[in-house]
Each structure stands twice: as structure tokens, then as C-alpha cells.
């Protein structure tokens, strides 16, 4: 999906397309952060 947004920006040169790409990239980074935090909690149970 990120590639689609990047391709749209490259083809149009539109600032709005670039901002959509960056917004989507930020959402993806946040998902990865939350997944990492979730994995840490389950690994560090103190058992």
C-alpha cells in the first residue's frame, strides 16, 4: 500500500499525494511500535 501512495506522488508530483504517503508511513510505524510493545509484555511475564 505504501508503494501505491509513493507511485501516486511520483506520477503526479502533488504535495497532497506526498503528504498522504507520509501519513500512511507514520501509521505503519505506529503499528510496528505497538506490536513490539505487545511482544515485550508477553515475553517478560516474570515466570
Tab-separated table of C-alpha atoms in Angstrom:
chain	number	residue	atom	x	y	z
A	1	UNK	CA	0.000	0.000	0.000
A	2	UNK	CA	2.870	2.362	0.745
A	3	UNK	CA	4.192	1.727	-2.746
A	4	UNK	CA	0.849	2.756	-4.238
A	5	UNK	CA	0.898	6.063	-2.394
A	6	UNK	CA	4.545	6.670	-3.349
A	7	UNK	CA	3.808	5.875	-7.002
A	8	UNK	CA	0.858	8.261	-6.959
A	9	UNK	CA	3.166	11.009	-5.670
A	10	UNK	CA	5.910	10.276	-8.216
A	11	UNK	CA	3.413	10.281	-11.079
A	12	UNK	CA	1.587	13.447	-10.037
A	13	UNK	CA	4.253	15.427	-8.174
A	14	UNK	CA	1.445	16.654	-5.930
A	15	UNK	CA	2.230	17.780	-2.403
A	16	UNK	CA	-1.060	16.249	-1.258
A	17	UNK	CA	-0.011	12.837	-2.602
A	18	UNK	CA	3.302	13.136	-0.749
A	19	UNK	CA	1.535	14.042	2.485
A	20	UNK	CA	-0.774	11.030	2.094
A	21	UNK	CA	2.297	8.837	1.636
A	22	UNK	CA	3.973	10.252	4.766
A	23	UNK	CA	0.772	9.932	6.810
A	24	UNK	CA	0.425	6.289	5.813
A	25	UNK	CA	4.101	5.687	6.623
A	26	UNK	CA	3.613	7.166	10.106
A	27	UNK	CA	0.592	4.932	10.762
A	28	UNK	CA	2.629	1.892	9.747
A	29	UNK	CA	5.468	2.872	12.120
A	30	UNK	CA	2.974	3.240	14.984
A	31	UNK	CA	1.543	-0.221	14.265
A	32	UNK	CA	5.045	-1.690	14.432
A	33	UNK	CA	5.736	0.121	17.724
A	34	UNK	CA	2.546	-1.172	19.315
A	35	UNK	CA	3.268	-4.700	18.110
A	36	UNK	CA	6.727	-4.511	19.648
A	37	UNK	CA	5.301	-3.335	22.953
A	38	UNK	CA	2.762	-6.142	22.865
A	39	UNK	CA	5.508	-8.697	22.270
A	40	UNK	CA	7.552	-7.323	25.162
A	41	UNK	CA	4.694	-7.699	27.596
A	42	UNK	CA	4.144	-11.336	26.756
A	43	UNK	CA	7.860	-12.171	26.863
A	44	UNK	CA	8.534	-10.526	30.234
A	45	UNK	CA	5.922	-12.170	32.416
A	46	UNK	CA	8.325	-12.938	35.251
A	47	UNK	CA	7.751	-16.679	35.130
